[in-house]
XYZ file of C-alpha atoms in Angstrom:
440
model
C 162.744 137.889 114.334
C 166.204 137.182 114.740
C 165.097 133.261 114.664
C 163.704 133.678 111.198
C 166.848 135.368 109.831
C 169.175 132.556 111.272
C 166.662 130.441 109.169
C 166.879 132.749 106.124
C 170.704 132.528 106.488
C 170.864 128.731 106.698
C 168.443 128.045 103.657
C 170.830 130.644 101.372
C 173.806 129.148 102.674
C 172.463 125.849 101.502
C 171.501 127.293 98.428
C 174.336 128.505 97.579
C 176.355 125.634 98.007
C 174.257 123.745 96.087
C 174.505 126.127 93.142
C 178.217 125.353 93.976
C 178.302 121.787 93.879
C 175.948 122.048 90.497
C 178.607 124.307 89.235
C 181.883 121.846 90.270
C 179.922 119.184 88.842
C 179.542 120.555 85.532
C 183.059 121.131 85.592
C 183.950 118.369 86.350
C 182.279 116.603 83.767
C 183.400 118.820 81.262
C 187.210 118.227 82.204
C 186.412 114.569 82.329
C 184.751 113.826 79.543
C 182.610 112.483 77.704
C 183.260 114.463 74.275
C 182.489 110.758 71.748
C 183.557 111.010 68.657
C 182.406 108.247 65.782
C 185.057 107.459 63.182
C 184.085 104.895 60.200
C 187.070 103.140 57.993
C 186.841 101.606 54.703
C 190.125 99.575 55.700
C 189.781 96.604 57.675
C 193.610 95.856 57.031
C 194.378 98.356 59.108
C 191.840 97.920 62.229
C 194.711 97.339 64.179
C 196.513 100.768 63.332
C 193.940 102.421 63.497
C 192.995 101.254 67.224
C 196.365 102.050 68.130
C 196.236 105.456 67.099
C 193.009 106.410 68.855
C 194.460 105.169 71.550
C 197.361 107.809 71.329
C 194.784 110.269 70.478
C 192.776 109.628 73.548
C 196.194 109.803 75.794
C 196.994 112.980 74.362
C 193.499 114.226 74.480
C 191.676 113.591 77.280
C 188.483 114.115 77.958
C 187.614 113.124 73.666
C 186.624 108.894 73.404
C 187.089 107.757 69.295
C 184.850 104.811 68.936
C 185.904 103.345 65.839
C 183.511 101.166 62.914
C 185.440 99.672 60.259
C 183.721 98.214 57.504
C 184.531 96.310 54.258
C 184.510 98.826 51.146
C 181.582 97.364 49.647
C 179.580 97.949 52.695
C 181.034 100.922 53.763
C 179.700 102.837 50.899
C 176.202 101.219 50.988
C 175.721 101.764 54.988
C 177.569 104.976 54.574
C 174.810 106.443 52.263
C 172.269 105.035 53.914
C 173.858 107.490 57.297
C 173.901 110.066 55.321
C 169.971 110.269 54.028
C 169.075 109.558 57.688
C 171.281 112.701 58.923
C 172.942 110.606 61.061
C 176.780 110.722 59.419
C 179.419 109.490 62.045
C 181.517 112.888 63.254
C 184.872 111.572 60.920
C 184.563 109.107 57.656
C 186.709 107.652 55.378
C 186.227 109.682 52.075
C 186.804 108.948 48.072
C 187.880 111.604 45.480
C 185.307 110.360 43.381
C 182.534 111.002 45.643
C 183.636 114.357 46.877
C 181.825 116.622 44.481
C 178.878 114.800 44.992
C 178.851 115.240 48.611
C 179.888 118.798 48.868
C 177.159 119.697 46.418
C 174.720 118.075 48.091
C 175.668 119.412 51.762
C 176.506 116.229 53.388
C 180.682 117.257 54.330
C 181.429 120.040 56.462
C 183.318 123.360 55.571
C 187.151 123.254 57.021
C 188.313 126.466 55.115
C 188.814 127.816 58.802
C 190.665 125.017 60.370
C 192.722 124.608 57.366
C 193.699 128.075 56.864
C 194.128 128.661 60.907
C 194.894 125.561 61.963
C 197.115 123.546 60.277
C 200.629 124.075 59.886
C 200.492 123.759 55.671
C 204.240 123.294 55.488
C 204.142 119.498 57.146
C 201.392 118.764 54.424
C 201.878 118.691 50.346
C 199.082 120.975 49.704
C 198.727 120.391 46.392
C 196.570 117.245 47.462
C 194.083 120.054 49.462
C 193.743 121.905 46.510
C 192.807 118.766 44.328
C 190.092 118.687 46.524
C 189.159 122.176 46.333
C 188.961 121.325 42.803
C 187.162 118.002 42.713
C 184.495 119.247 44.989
C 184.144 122.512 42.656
C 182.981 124.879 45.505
C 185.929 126.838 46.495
C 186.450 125.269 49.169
C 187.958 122.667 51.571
C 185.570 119.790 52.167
C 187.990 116.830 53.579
C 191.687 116.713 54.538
C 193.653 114.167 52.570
C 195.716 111.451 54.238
C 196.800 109.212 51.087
C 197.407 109.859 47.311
C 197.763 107.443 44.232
C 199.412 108.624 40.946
C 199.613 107.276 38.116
C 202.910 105.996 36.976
C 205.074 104.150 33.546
C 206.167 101.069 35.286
C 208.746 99.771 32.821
C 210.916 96.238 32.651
C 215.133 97.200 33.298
C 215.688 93.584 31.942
C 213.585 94.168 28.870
C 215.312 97.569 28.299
C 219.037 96.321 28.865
C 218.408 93.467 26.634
C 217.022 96.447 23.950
C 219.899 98.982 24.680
C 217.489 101.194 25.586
C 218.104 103.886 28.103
C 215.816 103.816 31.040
C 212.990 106.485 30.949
C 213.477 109.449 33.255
C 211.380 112.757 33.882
C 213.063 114.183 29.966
C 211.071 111.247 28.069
C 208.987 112.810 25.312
C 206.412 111.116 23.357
C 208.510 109.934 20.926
C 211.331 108.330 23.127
C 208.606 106.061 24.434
C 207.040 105.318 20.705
C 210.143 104.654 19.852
C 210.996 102.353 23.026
C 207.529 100.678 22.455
C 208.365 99.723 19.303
C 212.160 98.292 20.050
C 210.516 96.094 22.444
C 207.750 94.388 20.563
C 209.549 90.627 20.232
C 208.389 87.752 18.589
C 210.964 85.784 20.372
C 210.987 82.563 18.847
C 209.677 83.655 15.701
C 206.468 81.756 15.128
C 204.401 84.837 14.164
C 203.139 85.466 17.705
C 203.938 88.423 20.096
C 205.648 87.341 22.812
C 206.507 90.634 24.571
C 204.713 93.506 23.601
C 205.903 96.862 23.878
C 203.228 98.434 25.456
C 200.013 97.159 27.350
C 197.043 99.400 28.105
C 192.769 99.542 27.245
C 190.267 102.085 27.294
C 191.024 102.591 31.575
C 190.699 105.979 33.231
C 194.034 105.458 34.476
C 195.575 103.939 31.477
C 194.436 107.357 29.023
C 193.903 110.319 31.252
C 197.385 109.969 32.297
C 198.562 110.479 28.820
C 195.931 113.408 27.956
C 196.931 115.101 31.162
C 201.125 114.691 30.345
C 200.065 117.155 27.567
C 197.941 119.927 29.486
C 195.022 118.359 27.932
C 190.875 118.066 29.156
C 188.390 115.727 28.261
C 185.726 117.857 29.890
C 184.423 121.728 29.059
C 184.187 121.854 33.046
C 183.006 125.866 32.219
C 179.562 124.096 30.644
C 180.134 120.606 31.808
C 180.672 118.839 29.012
C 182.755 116.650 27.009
C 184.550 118.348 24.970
C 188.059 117.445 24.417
C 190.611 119.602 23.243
C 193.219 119.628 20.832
C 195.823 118.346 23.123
C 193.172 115.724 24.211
C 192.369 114.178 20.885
C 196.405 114.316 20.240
C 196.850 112.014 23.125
C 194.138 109.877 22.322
C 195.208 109.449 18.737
C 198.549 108.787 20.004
C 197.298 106.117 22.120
C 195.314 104.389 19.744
C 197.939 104.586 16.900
C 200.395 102.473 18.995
C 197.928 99.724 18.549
C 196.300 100.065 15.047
C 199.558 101.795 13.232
C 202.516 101.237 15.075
C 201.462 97.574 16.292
C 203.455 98.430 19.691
C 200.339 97.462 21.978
C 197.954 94.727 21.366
C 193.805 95.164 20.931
C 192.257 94.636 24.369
C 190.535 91.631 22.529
C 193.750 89.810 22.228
C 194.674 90.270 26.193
C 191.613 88.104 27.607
C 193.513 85.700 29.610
C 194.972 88.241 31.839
C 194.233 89.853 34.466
C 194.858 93.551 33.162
C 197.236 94.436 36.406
C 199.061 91.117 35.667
C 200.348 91.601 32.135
C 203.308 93.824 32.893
C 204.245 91.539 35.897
C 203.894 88.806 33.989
C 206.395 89.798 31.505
C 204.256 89.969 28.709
C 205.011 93.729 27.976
C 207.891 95.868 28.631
C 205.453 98.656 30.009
C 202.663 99.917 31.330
C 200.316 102.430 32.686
C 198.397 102.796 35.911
C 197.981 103.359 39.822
C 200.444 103.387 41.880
C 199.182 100.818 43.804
C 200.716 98.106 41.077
C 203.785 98.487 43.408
C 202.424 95.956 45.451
C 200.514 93.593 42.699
C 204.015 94.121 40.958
C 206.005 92.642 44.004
C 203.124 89.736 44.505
C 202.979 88.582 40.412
C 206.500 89.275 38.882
C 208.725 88.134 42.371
C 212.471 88.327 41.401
C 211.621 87.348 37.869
C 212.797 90.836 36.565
C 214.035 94.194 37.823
C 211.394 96.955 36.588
C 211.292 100.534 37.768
C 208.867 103.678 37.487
C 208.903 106.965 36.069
C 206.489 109.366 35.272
C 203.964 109.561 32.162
C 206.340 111.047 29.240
C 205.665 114.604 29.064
C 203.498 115.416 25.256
C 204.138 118.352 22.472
C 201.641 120.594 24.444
C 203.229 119.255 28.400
C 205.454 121.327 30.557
C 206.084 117.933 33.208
C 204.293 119.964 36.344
C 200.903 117.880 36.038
C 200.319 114.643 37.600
C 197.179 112.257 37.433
C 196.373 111.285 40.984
C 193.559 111.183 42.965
C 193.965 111.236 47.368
C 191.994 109.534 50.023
C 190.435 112.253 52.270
C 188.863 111.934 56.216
C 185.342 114.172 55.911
C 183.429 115.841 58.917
C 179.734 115.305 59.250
C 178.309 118.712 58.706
C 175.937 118.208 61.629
C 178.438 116.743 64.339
C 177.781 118.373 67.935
C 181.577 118.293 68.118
C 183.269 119.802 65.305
C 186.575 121.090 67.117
C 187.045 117.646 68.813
C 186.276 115.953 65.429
C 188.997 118.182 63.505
C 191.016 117.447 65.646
C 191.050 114.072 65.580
C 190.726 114.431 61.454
C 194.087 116.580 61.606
C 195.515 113.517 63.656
C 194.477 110.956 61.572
C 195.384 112.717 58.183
C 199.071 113.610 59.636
C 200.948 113.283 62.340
C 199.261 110.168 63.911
C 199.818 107.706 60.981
C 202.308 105.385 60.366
C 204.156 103.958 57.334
C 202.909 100.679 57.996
C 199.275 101.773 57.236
C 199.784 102.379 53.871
C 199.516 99.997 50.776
C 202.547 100.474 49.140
C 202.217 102.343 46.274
C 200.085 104.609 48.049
C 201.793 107.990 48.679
C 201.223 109.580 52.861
C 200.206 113.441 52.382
C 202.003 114.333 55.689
C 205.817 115.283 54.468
C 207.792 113.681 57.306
C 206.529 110.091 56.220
C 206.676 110.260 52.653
C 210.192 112.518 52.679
C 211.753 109.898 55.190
C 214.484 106.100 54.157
C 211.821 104.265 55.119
C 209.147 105.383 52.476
C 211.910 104.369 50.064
C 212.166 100.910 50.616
C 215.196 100.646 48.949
C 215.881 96.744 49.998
C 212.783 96.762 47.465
C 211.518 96.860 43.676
C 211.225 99.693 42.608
C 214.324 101.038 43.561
C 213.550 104.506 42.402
C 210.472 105.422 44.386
C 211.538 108.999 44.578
C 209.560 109.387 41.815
C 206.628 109.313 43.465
C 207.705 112.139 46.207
C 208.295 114.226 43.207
C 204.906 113.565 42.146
C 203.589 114.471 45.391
C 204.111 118.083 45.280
C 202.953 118.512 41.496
C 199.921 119.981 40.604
C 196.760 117.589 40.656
C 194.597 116.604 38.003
C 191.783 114.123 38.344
C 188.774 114.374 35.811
C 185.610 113.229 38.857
C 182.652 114.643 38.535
C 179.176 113.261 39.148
C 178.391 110.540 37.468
C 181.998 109.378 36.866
C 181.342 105.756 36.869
C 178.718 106.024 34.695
C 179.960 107.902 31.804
C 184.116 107.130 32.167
C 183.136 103.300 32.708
C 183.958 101.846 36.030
C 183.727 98.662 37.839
C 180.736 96.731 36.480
C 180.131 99.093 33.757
C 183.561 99.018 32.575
C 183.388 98.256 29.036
C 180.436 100.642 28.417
C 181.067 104.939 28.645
C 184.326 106.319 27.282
C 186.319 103.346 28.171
C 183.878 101.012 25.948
C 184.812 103.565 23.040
C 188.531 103.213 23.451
C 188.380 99.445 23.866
C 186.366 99.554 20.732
C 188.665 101.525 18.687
C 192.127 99.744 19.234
C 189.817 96.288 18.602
C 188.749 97.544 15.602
C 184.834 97.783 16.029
C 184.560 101.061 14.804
C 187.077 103.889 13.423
C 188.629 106.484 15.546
C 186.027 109.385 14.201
C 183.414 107.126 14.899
C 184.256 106.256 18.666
C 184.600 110.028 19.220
C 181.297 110.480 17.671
C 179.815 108.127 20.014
C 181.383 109.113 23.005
C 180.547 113.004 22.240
C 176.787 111.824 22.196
C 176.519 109.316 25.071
C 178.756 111.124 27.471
C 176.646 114.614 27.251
C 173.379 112.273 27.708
C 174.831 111.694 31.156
C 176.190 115.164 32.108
C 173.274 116.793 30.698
C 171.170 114.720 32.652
C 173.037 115.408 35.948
C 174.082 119.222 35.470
C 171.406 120.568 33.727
């Protein structure tokens, strides 16, 4: 008897020590890993960087690997989507403003209304970028943490302005100081009947016309019924554009512009200013050289503006909504949207969303054109417009289809296809096609 409980004894004992080593294992493999994050970029510029921060990450986190795909935009999009029918999104992705609505309505980005509101300290970060987002993706929610932001800015010539004894604009332009301006610095130089510096450059763009509807606390869109419907402060910047070319003869048609490339005609001197991203900081510094000194300033504020809106649209990092690691993977998104990046990631012109970058000498560049770049940390903390929704592309007129949707109308209006009543008419009946087609 006392033989068969030694023998009892000995098998528990070994039982129990292996339940023990089973146990330390586990733990062991917990504490050491293998928590594998995926994260896909759209920027193979900034491979590099972006190895070099996971690399800090991992130090700082052990236990979490960041294997990193980087892909050319192109492809990233169309391999991307393909990920994202299959179920199979990587944990963190590169994400557009333009494609966030889509996404959020159709499930693919997961929810971060809890780690944003409990875990991230909102004073490092100009908000007013989340809550574009919140906007753009039109659920009430948070759906992707920005890292990057473009606005839109007036890039204007100093020589072309001292030469015109014209003040330089500043945040108090109205309307009619830039009319005005425009007009001054139309020059037929050498007097042969041609233009040789125009005013004012700009076509029927998203960038180059929202940013002037916006400036006067204007919409394009009824985004209550999802249509186009613009209002009256709308069609007053819109007339106001087009009347620069067909009345006050301060802009040229787009028709008369072909042998540009459109980013290249303010750097290439052939009008005193201009309209768009501010990404044409670095075009800008490529085309024009030391040919001229030109600075920026914000869109002139309209009859109906108060100067607290600005046109911009942010980059965002998304989570897959069906990650087995979403705390790992918000944290690395929180890392890589803040206080992991560098200055030297960024495309100048493009604006950081963490404060410490953007607020700092070296975001500045002050050994640079422009030398008033402040602008664009005032911008920063204004309140967001952008004017996404699904089927942007299709019925603003983007990329390939660029002179068809609303910016075929404009272009056709300031070339003189068609009147200005007639373009609206148009665009009232081919733009509700689309959003009828996609919200309905």
């Amino acid at each position: 008897m006392k033989k068969e409980y030694k023998y009892l004894t000995l098998i528990l004992i070994a039982l129990l020590l292996s339940v023990s080593f089973i146990s330390a294992s586990g733990t062991q493999e917990e504490q050491s890993g293998e928590t594998v994050l995926q994260y896909w970029s759209w920027d193979p510029e900034a491979k590099e960087s972006n190895e070099a921060l996971i690399l800090e990450f991992e130090a700082a986190n052990p236990g979490i690997t960041v294997e990193l795909t980087t892909l050319e935009p192109k492809e990233y999009w169309t391999k991307i989507r393909i990920m994202a029918n299959q179920k199979k999104l990587p944990d963190v992705f590169n994400l557009s403003s333009g494609y966030l609505e889509e996404w959020a309505s159709n499930d693919l980005l997961l929810n971060l209304d809890s780690y944003i509101e409990n875990d991230l300290d909102q004073s490092k970060y100009y908000m007013s970028l989340f809550d574009a987002g919140k906007d753009t993706a039109g659920k009430g929610s948070y759906f992707a943490a920005p890292y990057a932001l473009v606005t839109t800015n007036l890039f204007y010539n100093m020589d072309a302005f001292d030469e015109a004894g014209i003040a330089y604009p500043d945040k108090n332009w109205t309307w009619d100081d830039f009319r005005n301006a425009a007009i001054a610095l139309t020059k037929d130089k050498n007097n042969d009947g041609v233009i040789d510096q125009w005013g004012y450059w700009f076509y029927g763009r998203y960038a180059h016309v929202e940013s002037w509807v916006y400036s006067n606390n204007g919409h394009l869109l009824d985004r209550k019924n999802m249509s186009f419907d613009p209002d009256a402060q709308a069609m007053e910047a819109l007339r106001f554009l087009t009347d620069l070319v067909l009345v006050d003869k301060a802009a040229p048609p787009k028709k008369e512009m072909s042998a540009f490339r459109q980013q290249d005609v303010f750097p290439q001197a052939a009008a005193a200013m201009f309209v768009d991203g501010s990404w044409n900081i670095a075009n800008n510094r490529t085309v024009a050289g030391d040919n001229f000194r030109w600075g920026i300033a914000e869109i002139p504020v309209g009859p109906s503006g108060d100067g607290t809106i600005t046109y911009g649209w942010p980059d965002y990092v998304a989570l897959s909504p069906t990650g087995e690691n979403s705390d790992a993977a918000w944290k690395f998104a929180k890392f890589v949207s803040g206080e992991g990046l560098s200055l030297d990631m960024y495309l100048a012109g493009k604006i950081p969303s963490y404060r410490s970058l953007t607020e700092s000498e070296e975001f500045l560049e002050k050994d640079m054109q422009p030398y008033n770049k402040e602008v664009l940390i005032d911008q920063a903390g204004e309140t967001m417009r952008t004017s996404f929704t699904l089927g942007w592309g299709e019925w603003r007129g983007y990329g390939a289809a660029e002179t068809l949707g609303f910016n075929g109308v404009i272009d056709g209006i300031i070339d003189g296809e068609f009147s200005f009543e007639d373009g609206m008419e148009k665009a009232d009946k081919n733009i509700n096609t689309v959003l009828d087609r996609l919200y309905r």
